[in-house]
PDB file of C-alpha atoms and ligand atoms in Angstrom:
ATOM      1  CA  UNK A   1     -48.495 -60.548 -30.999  1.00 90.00           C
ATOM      2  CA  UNK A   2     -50.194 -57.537 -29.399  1.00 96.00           C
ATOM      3  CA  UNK A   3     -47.359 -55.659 -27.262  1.00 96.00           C
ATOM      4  CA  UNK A   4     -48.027 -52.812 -24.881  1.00 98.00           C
ATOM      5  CA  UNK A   5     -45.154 -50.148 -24.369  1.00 98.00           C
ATOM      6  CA  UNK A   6     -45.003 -49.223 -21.069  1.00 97.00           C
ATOM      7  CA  UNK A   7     -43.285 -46.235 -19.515  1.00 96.00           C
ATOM      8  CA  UNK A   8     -43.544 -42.320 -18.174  1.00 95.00           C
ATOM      9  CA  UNK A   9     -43.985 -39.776 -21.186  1.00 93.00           C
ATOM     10  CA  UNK A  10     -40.294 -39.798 -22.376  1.00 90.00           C
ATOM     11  CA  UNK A  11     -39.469 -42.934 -21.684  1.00 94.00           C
ATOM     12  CA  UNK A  12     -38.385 -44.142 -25.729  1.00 93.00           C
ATOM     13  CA  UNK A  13     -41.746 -45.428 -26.385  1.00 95.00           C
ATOM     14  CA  UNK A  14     -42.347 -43.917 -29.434  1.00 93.00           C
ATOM     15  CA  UNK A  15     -38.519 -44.849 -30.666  1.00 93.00           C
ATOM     16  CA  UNK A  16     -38.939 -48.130 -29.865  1.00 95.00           C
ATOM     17  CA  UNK A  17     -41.996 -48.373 -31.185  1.00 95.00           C
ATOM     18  CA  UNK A  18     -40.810 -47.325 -34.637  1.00 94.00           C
ATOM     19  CA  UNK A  19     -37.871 -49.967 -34.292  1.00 94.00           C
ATOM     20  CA  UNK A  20     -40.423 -52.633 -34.599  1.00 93.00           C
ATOM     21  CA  UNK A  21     -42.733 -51.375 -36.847  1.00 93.00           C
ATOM     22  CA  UNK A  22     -39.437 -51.123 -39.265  1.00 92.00           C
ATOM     23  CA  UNK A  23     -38.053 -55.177 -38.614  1.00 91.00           C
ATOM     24  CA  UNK A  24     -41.424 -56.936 -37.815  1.00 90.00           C
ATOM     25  CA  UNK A  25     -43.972 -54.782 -39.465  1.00 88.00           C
ATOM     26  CA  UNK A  26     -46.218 -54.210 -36.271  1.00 92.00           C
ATOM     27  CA  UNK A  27     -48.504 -51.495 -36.483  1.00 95.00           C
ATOM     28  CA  UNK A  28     -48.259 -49.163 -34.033  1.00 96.00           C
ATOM     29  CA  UNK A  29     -50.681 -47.126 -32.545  1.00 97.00           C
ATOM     30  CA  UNK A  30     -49.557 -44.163 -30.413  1.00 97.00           C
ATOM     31  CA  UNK A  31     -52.874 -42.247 -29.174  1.00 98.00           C
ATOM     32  CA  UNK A  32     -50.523 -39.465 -28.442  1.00 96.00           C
ATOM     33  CA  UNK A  33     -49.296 -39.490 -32.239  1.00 96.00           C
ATOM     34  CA  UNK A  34     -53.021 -39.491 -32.790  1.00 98.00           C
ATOM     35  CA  UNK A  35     -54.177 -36.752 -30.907  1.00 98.00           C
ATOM     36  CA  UNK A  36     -51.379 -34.375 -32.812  1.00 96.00           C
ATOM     37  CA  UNK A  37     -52.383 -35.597 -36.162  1.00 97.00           C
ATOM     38  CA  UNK A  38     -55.890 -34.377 -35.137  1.00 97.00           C
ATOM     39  CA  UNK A  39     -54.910 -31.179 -33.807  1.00 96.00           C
ATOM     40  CA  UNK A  40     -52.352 -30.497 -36.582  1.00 96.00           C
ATOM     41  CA  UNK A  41     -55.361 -31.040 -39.148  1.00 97.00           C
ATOM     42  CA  UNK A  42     -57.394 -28.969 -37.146  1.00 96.00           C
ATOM     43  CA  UNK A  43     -60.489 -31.064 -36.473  1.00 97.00           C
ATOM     44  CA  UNK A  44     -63.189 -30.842 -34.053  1.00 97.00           C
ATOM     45  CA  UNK A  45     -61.697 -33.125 -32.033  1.00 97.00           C
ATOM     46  CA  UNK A  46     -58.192 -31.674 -32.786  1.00 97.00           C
ATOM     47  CA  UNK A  47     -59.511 -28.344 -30.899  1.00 97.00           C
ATOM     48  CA  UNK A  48     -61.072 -30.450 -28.264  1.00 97.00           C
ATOM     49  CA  UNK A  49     -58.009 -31.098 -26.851  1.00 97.00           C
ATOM     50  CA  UNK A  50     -55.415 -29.094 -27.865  1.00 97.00           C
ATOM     51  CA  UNK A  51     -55.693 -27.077 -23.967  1.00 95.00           C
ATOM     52  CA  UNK A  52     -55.877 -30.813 -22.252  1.00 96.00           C
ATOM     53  CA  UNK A  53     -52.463 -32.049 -24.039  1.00 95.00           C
ATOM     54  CA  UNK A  54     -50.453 -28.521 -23.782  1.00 93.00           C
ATOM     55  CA  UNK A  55     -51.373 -28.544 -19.728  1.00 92.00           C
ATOM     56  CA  UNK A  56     -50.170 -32.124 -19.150  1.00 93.00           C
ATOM     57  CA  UNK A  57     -53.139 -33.810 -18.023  1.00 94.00           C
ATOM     58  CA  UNK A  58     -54.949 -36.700 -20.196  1.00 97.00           C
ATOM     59  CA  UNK A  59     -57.497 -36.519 -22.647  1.00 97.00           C
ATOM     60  CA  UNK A  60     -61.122 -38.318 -21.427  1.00 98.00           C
ATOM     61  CA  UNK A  61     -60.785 -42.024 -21.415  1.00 98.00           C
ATOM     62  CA  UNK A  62     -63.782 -41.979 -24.046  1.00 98.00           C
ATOM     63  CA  UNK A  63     -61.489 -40.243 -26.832  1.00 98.00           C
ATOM     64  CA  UNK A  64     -58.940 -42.267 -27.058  1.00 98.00           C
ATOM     65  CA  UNK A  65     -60.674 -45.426 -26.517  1.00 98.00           C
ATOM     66  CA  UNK A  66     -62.582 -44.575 -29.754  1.00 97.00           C
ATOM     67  CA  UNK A  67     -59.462 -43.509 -31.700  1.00 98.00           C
ATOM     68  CA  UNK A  68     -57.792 -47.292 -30.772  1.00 98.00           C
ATOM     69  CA  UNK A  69     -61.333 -49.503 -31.565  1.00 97.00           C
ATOM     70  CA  UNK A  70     -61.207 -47.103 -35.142  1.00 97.00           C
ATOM     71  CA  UNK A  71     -57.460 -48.197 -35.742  1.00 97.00           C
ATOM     72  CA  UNK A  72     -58.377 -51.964 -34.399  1.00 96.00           C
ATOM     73  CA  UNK A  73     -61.252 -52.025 -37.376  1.00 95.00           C
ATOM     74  CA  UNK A  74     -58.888 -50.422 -40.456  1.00 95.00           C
ATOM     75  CA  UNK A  75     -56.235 -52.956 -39.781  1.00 93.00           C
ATOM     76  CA  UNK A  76     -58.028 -56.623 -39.474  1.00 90.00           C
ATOM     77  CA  UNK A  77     -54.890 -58.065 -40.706  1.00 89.00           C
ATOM     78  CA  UNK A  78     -52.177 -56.184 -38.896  1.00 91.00           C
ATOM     79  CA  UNK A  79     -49.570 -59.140 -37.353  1.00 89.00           C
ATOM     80  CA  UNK A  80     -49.656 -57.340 -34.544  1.00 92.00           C
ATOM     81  CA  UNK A  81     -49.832 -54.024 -32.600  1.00 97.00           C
ATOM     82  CA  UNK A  82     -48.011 -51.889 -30.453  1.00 97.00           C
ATOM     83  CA  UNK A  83     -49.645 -49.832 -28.258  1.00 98.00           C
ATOM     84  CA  UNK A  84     -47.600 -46.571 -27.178  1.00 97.00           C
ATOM     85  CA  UNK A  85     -49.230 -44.501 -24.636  1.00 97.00           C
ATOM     86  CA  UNK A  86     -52.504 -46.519 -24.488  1.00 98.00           C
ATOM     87  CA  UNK A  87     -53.807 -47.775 -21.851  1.00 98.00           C
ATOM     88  CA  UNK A  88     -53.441 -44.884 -19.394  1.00 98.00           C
ATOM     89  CA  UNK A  89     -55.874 -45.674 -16.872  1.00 98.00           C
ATOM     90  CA  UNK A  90     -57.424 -48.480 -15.361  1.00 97.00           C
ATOM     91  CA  UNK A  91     -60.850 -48.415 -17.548  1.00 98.00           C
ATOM     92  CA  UNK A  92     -59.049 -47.614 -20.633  1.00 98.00           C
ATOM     93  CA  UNK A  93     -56.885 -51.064 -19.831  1.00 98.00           C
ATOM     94  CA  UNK A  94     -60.411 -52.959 -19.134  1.00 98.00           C
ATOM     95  CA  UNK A  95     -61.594 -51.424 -22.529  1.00 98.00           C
ATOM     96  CA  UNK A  96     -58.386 -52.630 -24.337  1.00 98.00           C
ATOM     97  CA  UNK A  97     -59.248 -56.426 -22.918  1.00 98.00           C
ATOM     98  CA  UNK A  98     -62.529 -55.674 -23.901  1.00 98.00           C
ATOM     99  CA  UNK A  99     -62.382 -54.571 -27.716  1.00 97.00           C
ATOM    100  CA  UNK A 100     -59.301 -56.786 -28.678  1.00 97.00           C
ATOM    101  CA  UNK A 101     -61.579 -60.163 -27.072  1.00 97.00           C
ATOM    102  CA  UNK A 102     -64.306 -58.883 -29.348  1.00 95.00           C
ATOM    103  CA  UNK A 103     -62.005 -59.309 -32.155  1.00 94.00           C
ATOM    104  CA  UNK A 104     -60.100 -62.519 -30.764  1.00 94.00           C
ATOM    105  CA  UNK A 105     -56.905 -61.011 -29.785  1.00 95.00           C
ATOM    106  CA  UNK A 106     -55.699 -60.183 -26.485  1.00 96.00           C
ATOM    107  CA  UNK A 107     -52.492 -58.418 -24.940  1.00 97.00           C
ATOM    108  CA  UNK A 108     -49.570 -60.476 -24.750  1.00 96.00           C
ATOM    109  CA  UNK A 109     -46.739 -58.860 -23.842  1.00 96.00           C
ATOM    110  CA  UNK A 110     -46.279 -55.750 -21.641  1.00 97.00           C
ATOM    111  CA  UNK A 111     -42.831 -54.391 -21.668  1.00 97.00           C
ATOM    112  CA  UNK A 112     -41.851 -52.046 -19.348  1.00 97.00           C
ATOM    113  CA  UNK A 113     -38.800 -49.429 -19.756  1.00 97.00           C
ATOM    114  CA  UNK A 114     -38.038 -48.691 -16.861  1.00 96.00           C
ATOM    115  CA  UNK A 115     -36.272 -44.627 -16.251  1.00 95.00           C
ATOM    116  CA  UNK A 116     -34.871 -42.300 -13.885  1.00 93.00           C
ATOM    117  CA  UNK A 117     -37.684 -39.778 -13.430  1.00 90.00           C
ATOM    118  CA  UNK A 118     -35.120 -37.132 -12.993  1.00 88.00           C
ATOM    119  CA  UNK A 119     -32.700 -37.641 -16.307  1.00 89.00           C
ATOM    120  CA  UNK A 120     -36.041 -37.859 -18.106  1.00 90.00           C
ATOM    121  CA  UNK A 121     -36.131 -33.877 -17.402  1.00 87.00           C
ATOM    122  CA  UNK A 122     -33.224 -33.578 -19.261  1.00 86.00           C
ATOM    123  CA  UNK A 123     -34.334 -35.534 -22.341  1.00 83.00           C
ATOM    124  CA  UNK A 124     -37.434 -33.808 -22.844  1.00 89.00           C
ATOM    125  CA  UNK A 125     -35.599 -30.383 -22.428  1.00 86.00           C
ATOM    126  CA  UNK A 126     -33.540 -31.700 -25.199  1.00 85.00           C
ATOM    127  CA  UNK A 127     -36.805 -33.135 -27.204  1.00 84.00           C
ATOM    128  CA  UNK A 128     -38.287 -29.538 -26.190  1.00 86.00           C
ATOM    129  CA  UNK A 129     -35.419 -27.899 -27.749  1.00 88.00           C
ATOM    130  CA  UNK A 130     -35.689 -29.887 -31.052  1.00 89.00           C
ATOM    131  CA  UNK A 131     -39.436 -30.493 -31.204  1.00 87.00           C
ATOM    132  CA  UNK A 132     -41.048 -27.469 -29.669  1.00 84.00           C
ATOM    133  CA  UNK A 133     -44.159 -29.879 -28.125  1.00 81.00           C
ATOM    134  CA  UNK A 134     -45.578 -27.313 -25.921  1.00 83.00           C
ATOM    135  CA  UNK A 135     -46.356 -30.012 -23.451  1.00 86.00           C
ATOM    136  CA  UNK A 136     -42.323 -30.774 -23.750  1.00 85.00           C
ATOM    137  CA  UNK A 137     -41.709 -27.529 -20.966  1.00 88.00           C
ATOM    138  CA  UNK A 138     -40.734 -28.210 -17.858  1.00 86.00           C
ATOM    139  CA  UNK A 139     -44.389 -27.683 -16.103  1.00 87.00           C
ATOM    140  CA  UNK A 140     -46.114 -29.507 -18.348  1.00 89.00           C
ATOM    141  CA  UNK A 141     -43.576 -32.161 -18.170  1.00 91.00           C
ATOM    142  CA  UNK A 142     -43.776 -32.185 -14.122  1.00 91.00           C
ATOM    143  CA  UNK A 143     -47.367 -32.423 -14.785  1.00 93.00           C
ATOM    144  CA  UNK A 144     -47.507 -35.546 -17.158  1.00 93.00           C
ATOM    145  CA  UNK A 145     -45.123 -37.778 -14.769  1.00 93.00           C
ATOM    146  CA  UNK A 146     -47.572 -36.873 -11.802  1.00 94.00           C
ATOM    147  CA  UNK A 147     -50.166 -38.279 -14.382  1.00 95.00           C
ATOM    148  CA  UNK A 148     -48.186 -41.384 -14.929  1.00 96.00           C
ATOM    149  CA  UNK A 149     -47.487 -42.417 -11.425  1.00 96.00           C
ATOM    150  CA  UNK A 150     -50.677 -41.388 -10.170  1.00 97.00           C
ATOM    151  CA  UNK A 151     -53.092 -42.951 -13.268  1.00 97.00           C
ATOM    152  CA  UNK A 152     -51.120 -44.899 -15.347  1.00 97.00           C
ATOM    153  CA  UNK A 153     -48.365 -46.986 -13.130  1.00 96.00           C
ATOM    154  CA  UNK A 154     -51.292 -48.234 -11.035  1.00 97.00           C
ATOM    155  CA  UNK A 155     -51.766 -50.606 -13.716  1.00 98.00           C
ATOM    156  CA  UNK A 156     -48.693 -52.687 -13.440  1.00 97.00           C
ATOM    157  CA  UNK A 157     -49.997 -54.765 -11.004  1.00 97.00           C
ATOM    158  CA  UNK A 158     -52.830 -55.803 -13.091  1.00 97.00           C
ATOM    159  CA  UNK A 159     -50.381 -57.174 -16.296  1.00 98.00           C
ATOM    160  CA  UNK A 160     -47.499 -58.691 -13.863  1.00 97.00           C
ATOM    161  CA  UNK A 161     -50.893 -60.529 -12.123  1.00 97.00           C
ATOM    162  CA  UNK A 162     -51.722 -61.905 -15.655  1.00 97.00           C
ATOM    163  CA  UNK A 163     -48.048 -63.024 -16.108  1.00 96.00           C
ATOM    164  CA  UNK A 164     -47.179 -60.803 -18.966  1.00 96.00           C
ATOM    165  CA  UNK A 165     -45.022 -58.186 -18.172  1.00 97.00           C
ATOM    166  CA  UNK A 166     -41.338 -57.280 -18.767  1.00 96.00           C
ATOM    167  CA  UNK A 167     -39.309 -54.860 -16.883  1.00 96.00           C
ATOM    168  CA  UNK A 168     -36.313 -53.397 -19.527  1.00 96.00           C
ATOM    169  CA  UNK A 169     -33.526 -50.811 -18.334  1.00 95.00           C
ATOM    170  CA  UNK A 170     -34.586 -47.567 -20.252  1.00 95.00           C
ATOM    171  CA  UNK A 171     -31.695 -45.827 -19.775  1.00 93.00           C
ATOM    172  CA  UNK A 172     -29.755 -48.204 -21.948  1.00 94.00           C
ATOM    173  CA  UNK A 173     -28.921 -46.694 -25.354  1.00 93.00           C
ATOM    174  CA  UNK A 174     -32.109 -47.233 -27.809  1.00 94.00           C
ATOM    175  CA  UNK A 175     -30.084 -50.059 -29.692  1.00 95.00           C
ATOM    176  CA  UNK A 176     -29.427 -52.033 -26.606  1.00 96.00           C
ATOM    177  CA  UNK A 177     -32.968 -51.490 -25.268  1.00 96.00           C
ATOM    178  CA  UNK A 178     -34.329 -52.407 -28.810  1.00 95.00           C
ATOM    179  CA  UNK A 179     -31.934 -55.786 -28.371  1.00 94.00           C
ATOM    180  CA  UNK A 180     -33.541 -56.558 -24.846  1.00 95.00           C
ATOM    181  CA  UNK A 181     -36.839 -56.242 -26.361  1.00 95.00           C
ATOM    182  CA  UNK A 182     -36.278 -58.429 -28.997  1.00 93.00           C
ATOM    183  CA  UNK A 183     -35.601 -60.853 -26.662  1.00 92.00           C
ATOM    184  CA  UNK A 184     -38.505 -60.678 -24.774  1.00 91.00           C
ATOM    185  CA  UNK A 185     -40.527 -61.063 -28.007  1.00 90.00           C
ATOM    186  CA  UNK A 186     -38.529 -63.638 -28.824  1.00 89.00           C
ATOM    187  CA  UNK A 187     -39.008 -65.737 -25.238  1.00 81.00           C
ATOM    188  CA  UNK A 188     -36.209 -64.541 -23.402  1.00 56.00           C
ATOM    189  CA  UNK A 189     -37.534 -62.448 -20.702  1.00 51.00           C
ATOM    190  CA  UNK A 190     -38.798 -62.843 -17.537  1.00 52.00           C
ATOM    191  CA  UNK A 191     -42.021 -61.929 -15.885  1.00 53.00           C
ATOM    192  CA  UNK A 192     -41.209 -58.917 -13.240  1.00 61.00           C
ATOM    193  CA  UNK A 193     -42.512 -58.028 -10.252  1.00 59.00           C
ATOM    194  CA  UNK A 194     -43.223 -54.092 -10.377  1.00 64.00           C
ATOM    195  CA  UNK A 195     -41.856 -52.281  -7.245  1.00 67.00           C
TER     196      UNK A 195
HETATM  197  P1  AMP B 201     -47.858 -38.826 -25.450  1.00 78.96           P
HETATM  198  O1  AMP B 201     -47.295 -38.380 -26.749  1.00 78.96           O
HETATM  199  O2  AMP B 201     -48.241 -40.286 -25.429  1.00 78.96           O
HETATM  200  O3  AMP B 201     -47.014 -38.449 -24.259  1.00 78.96           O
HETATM  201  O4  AMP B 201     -49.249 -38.050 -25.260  1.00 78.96           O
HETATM  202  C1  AMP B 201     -49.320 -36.635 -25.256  1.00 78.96           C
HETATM  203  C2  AMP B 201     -50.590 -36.197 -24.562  1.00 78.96           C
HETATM  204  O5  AMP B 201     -51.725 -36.716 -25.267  1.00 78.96           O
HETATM  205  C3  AMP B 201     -50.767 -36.689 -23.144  1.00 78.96           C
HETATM  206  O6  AMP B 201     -50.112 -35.875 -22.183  1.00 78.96           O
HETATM  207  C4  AMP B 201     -52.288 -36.615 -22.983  1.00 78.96           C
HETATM  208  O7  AMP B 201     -52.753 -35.282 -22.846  1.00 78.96           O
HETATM  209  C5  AMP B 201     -52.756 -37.112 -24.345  1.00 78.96           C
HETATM  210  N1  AMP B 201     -52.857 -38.576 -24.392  1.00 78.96           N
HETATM  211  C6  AMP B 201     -52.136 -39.436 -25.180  1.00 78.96           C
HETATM  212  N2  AMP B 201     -52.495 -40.699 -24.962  1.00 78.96           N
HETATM  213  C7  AMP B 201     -53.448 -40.665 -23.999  1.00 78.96           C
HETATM  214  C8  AMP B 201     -54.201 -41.664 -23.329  1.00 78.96           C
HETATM  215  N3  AMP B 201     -54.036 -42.968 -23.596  1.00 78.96           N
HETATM  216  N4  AMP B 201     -55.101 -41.249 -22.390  1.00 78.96           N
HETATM  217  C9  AMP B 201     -55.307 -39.953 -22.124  1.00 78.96           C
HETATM  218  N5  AMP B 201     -54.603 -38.959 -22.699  1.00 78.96           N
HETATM  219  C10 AMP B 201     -53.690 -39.306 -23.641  1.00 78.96           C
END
């Protein structure tokens, strides 16, 4: 089972993520998580985009392509992935397709949380607050949604086309988001229609 998380930069992602990592032992594979790691250990690549992620805007569709085939080849026996904030763009999603055919997966499930652009302000002034992500302030922040809707949601159409997307309420609490999208996994849910 190879699930993509869908959703604006504050969404839950990365909590929900770590939900199912912990009861179904998915690996998951946050290119944003990535990205960090690299700057925090200073690499090349680290440096390379520390100026990118702190403005709000994404990293080259190149990078983090490489970063997922690199995780896709150290974990041939993974029972399944979770991709959380990958794909972001149209080509990244056609390289997804691409490198997880060459390996004879595929996506199956997209879930989608769906949130109120506006009370994600406040959440990531709280995550801001606890965090200190520079691209948590409120500029930054503005910057990354425009980023979502105008490189990023474009590709809903492409997954509820291929019948496997899931539209979820994000502003549930985590445990009763969690619960919905353990029923998608487990059959329950319904393909959407994005609006
Ligand atoms: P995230 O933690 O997923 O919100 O990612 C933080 C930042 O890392 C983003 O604002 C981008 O600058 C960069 N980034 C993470 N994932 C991607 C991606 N798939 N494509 C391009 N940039 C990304």
């Amino acid at each position: 089972m190879n699930l993509i998380l869908f959703g604006p930069p504050a969404a839950g992602k990365g909590t929900q993520a770590k939900k199912l990592v912990a009861e179904r032992a998915f690996i998951q594979l946050s290119t944003g998580d990535m990205l960090r790691a690299a700057r925090t250990s200073g690499t090349e690549l680290g440096k390379k985009v520390a100026g990118i992620m702190d403005s709000g805007s994404l990293v080259s569709d190149e990078i983090v392509i490489a970063l997922i085939e690199e995780q896709l080849d150290r974990n041939p026996k993974a029972p399944g992935f979770i991709f959380d904030g990958f794909p972001r763009t149209i080509p990244q999603a056609e390289a997804l397709d691409a490198s997880l055919a060459k390996r004879g997966k595929k996506v199956d499930s997209v879930i989608r949380l769906k949130v109120d652009e506006a009370a994600l302000l406040a959440r990531v002034t709280k995550r801001f607050e606890d965090e200190g992500r520079a691209d948590d302030n409120p500029d930054a922040f503005k910057k990354r949604l425009v980023a979502y809707n105008a490189q990023t949601a474009p590709l809903l159409p492409k997954y509820a086309k291929e019948g496997k997307l899931t539209e979820i309420d994000g502003m549930a609490s985590p445990d009763k988001v969690a619960a919905a999208i353990s029923g998608c996994l487990d059959g329950a849910g319904k393909p959407a229609k994005p609006d």
